[in-house]
Amino acid sequence: MTTLDTLCLDVYKVTSQTSDNDRLSLLVLQACIRESLGTYAYLEIGSYLGGTLLPFVQDQHCQCIYSIDKRGMLQHDERGVVYSYIANSSRRMLDGLSRHCSREDLDKVRCIDGISRELDTAQFEPIDFCLIDGEHTDQSAWEDFQLCLHVSRPDSVIVFHDADIVYKGIGRVIQYLEDQTYSFNAYHLPDVLFVIELGESNYFRHALVQEHILKNGFRGYLSSLEHTEPFRRFYNTLPFKILRNVWYFLCRKNVVP
Ligand SMILES: C[S@@+](CC[C@H](N)C(=O)[O-])C[C@H]1O[C@@H](n2cnc3c(N)ncnc32)[C@H](O)[C@@H]1O
């Protein structure tokens, strides 16, 4: 039986913009899905060098993989900085992956250079596991989720990476699922993953997920909050601190009744 100790982060042989805790969380979900479904299909939005793709490429149980990536040079982000991705191409990613897997494994990967709102959903086979790690804006997170929802099976899992950045987009997603009376469960995994299990997937009941949450759940909470530290520090620099104190004083916001 798979336990946390038997999951090995060494499968992440290609550079990935994820932390060790993120990787462990993804391996936990992958193991649960493999165990319950036998074979499954994976879709990822935002692959860059293929770091988060490789564990699925190497998994014989994963029979079909879609890698959707805009492959642009510049990436907008809710943190207010435009990030540059140099020489970002599917060719480069596939070359990198090919050093760690067989030709047959690599042939499972279907690369789509584009953005979710422009894709024809009819081209996809039904998906069991989606990872959203593309543009880190609330609007993109929302649009990426809509694509995933349309192409996924009723009992699938959709995971957001960098949930601490696109939390408003995720909030909109949750509101939508509730308004449309979808059956779902949602929870946070360390460090910055937000998991939505649709229908009766119920992976959160699996012993592996439970063990991971008990041992490491708190790490994700702290790490997500620590990512907001630069904003807190900036907000507490002297001019803002004085202005806020004057404002609070004038509005009596600093008075505890
Ligand atoms: C954070 S990186 C992905 C990292 C990867 N998952 C990993 O950990 O190795 C983000 C990727 O999303 C792509 N991207 C940016 N905007 C996008 C969009 N609107 N739709 C799809 N992909 C996008 C970028 O080209 C970049 O390769």
mmCIF file of N, CA and C in Angstrom, residues 33-42 59-64 126-129 153 203:
data_model
loop_
_atom_site.group_PDB
_atom_site.id
_atom_site.type_symbol
_atom_site.label_atom_id
_atom_site.label_comp_id
_atom_site.label_asym_id
_atom_site.label_seq_id
_atom_site.Cartn_x
_atom_site.Cartn_y
_atom_site.Cartn_z
ATOM 1 N N ILE A 33 -5.524 8.661 -7.424
ATOM 2 C CA ILE A 33 -6.259 8.522 -8.690
ATOM 3 C C ILE A 33 -5.854 7.219 -9.380
ATOM 4 N N ARG A 34 -4.567 6.936 -9.387
ATOM 5 C CA ARG A 34 -4.065 5.694 -10.010
ATOM 6 C C ARG A 34 -4.695 4.477 -9.333
ATOM 7 N N GLU A 35 -4.696 4.543 -7.988
ATOM 8 C CA GLU A 35 -5.229 3.409 -7.231
ATOM 9 C C GLU A 35 -6.726 3.216 -7.490
ATOM 10 N N SER A 36 -7.479 4.316 -7.550
ATOM 11 C CA SER A 36 -8.929 4.114 -7.722
ATOM 12 C C SER A 36 -9.349 3.893 -9.163
ATOM 13 N N LEU A 37 -8.635 4.497 -10.130
ATOM 14 C CA LEU A 37 -9.115 4.388 -11.516
ATOM 15 C C LEU A 37 -8.362 3.351 -12.345
ATOM 16 N N GLY A 38 -7.166 3.005 -11.933
ATOM 17 C CA GLY A 38 -6.350 2.115 -12.777
ATOM 18 C C GLY A 38 -5.667 2.938 -13.851
ATOM 19 N N THR A 39 -6.384 3.287 -14.909
ATOM 20 C CA THR A 39 -5.816 4.184 -15.924
ATOM 21 C C THR A 39 -6.559 5.517 -15.880
ATOM 22 N N TYR A 40 -5.878 6.566 -16.290
ATOM 23 C CA TYR A 40 -6.488 7.893 -16.210
ATOM 24 C C TYR A 40 -5.869 8.848 -17.233
ATOM 25 N N ALA A 41 -6.557 9.996 -17.425
ATOM 26 C CA ALA A 41 -6.064 11.034 -18.349
ATOM 27 C C ALA A 41 -5.775 12.318 -17.569
ATOM 28 N N TYR A 42 -4.698 13.003 -17.947
ATOM 29 C CA TYR A 42 -4.225 14.192 -17.223
ATOM 30 C C TYR A 42 -4.172 15.398 -18.160
ATOM 31 N N ASP A 59 4.337 7.709 -15.737
ATOM 32 C CA ASP A 59 3.374 6.792 -15.119
ATOM 33 C C ASP A 59 2.645 5.971 -16.205
ATOM 34 N N GLN A 60 2.859 4.671 -16.208
ATOM 35 C CA GLN A 60 2.235 3.808 -17.231
ATOM 36 C C GLN A 60 0.713 3.821 -17.134
ATOM 37 N N HIS A 61 0.197 4.173 -15.964
ATOM 38 C CA HIS A 61 -1.255 4.204 -15.779
ATOM 39 C C HIS A 61 -1.885 5.459 -16.392
ATOM 40 N N CYS A 62 -1.074 6.481 -16.610
ATOM 41 C CA CYS A 62 -1.568 7.711 -17.231
ATOM 42 C C CYS A 62 -1.481 7.538 -18.741
ATOM 43 N N GLN A 63 -2.626 7.430 -19.378
ATOM 44 C CA GLN A 63 -2.613 7.008 -20.782
ATOM 45 C C GLN A 63 -2.709 8.150 -21.777
ATOM 46 N N CYS A 64 -3.061 9.332 -21.277
ATOM 47 C CA CYS A 64 -3.248 10.447 -22.204
ATOM 48 C C CYS A 64 -2.939 11.744 -21.461
ATOM 49 N N PRO A 126 -12.053 12.648 -22.356
ATOM 50 C CA PRO A 126 -12.455 12.982 -20.975
ATOM 51 C C PRO A 126 -11.278 12.888 -19.996
ATOM 52 N N ILE A 127 -11.182 13.896 -19.141
ATOM 53 C CA ILE A 127 -10.019 14.045 -18.250
ATOM 54 C C ILE A 127 -10.386 13.662 -16.815
ATOM 55 N N ASP A 128 -9.416 13.060 -16.110
ATOM 56 C CA ASP A 128 -9.617 12.664 -14.708
ATOM 57 C C ASP A 128 -8.915 13.595 -13.724
ATOM 58 N N PHE A 129 -7.829 14.237 -14.189
ATOM 59 C CA PHE A 129 -7.003 15.031 -13.280
ATOM 60 C C PHE A 129 -6.493 16.261 -14.033
ATOM 61 N N ARG A 153 -14.291 14.478 -16.579
ATOM 62 C CA ARG A 153 -15.356 13.529 -16.217
ATOM 63 C C ARG A 153 -16.099 14.070 -14.984
ATOM 64 N N TYR A 203 -11.499 11.662 -3.107
ATOM 65 C CA TYR A 203 -10.108 11.285 -2.795
ATOM 66 C C TYR A 203 -9.697 11.800 -1.416
#
